[in-house]
mmCIF file of C-alpha atoms in Angstrom:
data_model
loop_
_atom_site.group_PDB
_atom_site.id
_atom_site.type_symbol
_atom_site.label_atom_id
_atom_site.label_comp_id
_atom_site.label_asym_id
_atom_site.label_seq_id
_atom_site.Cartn_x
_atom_site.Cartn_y
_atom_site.Cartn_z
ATOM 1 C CA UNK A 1 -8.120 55.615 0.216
ATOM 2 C CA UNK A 2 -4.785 56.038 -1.422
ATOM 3 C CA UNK A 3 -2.988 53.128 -0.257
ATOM 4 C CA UNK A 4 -3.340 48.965 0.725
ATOM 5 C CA UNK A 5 -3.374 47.951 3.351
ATOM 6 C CA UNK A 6 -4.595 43.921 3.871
ATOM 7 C CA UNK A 7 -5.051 44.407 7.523
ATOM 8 C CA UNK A 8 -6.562 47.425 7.950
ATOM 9 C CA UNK A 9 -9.111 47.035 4.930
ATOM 10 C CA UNK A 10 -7.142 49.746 2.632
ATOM 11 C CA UNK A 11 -7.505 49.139 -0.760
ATOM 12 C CA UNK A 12 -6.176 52.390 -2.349
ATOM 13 C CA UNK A 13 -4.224 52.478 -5.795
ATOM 14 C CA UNK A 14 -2.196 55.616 -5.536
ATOM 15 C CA UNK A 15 0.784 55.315 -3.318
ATOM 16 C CA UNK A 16 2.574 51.921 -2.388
ATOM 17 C CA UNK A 17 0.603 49.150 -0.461
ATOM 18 C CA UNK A 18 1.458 49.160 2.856
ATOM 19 C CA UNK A 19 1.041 45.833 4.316
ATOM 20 C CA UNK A 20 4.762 44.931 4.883
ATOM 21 C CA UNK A 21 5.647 48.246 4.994
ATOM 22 C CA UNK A 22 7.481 47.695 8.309
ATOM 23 C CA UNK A 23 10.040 44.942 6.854
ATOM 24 C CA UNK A 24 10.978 47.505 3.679
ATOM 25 C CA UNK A 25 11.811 50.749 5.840
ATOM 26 C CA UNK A 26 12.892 51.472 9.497
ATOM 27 C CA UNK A 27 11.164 53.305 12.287
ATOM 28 C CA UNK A 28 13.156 56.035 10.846
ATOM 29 C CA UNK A 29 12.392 55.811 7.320
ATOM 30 C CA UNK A 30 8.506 55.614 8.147
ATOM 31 C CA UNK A 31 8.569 59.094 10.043
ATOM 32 C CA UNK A 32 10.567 60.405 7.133
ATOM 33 C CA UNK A 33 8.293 59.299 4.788
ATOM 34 C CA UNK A 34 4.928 60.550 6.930
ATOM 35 C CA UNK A 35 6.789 64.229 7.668
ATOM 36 C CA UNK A 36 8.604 64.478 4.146
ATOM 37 C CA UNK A 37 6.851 62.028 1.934
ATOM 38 C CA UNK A 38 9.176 63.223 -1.282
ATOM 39 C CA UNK A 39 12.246 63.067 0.559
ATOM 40 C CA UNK A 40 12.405 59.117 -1.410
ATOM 41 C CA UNK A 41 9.611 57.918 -3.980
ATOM 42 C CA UNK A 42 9.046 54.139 -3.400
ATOM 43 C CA UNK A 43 8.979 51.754 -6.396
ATOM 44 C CA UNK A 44 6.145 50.004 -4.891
ATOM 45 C CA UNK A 45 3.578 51.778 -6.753
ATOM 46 C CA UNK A 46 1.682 49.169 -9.176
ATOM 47 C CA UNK A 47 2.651 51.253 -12.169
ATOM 48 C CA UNK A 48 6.689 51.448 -11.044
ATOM 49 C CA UNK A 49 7.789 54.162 -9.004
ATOM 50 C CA UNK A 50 4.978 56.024 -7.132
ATOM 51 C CA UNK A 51 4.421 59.685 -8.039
ATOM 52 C CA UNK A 52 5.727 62.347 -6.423
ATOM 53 C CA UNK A 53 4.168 65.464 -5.100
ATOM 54 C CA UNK A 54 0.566 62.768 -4.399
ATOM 55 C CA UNK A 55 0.976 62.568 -0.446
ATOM 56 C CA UNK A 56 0.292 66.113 1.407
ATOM 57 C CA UNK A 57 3.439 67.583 2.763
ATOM 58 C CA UNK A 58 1.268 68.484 5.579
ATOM 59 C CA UNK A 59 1.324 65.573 7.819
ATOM 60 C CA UNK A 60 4.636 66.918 9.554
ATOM 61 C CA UNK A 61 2.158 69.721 11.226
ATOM 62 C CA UNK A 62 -1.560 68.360 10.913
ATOM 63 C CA UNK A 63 -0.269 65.162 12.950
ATOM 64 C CA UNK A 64 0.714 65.478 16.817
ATOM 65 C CA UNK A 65 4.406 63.845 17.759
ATOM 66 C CA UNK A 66 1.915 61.366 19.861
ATOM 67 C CA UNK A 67 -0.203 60.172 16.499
ATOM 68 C CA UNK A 68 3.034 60.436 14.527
ATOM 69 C CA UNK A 69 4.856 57.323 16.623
ATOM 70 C CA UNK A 70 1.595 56.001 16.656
ATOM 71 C CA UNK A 71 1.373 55.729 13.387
ATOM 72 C CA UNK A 72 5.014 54.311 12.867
ATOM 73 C CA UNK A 73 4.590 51.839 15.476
ATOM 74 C CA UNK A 74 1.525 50.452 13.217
ATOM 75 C CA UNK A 75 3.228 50.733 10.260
ATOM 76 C CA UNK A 76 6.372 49.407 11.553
ATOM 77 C CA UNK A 77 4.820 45.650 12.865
ATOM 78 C CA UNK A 78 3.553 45.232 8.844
ATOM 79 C CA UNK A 79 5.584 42.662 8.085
#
């Protein structure tokens, strides 16, 4: 609900749309952003640079290391 997503149907207005994600950050970056999601504010917001403080700072706990690369490996073949 909070971002877009073309592929996956997401068409949240909050945080940065997602659907070439994967060609704007590295495997790297994505985790970052998932397990420290203020750590850099994208620009990609449709208003500028995206808010911080929006995404929970939970993810880094509420997320096994299995659904974490998981969710990277998705994220990183949106191109």
């Amino acid at each position: 609900g909070c971002h877009t997503h073309k592929l996956a149907g997401g068409t949240g207005v909050v945080g940065p749309d997602l659907s070439h994600v994967g060609s704007r950050l590295t495997r790297e970056g994505l985790l970052t952003s998932i397990e420290d999601p203020n750590a850099e504010i994208s620009v990609h917001c449709s208003g500028g640079s995206c808010p911080a403080d929006v995404m929970p700072k939970t993810y880094r706990n509420d997320l096994s290391e299995a659904e974490k690369q998981i969710l990277v490996n998705y994220l990183s073949e949106s191109r």
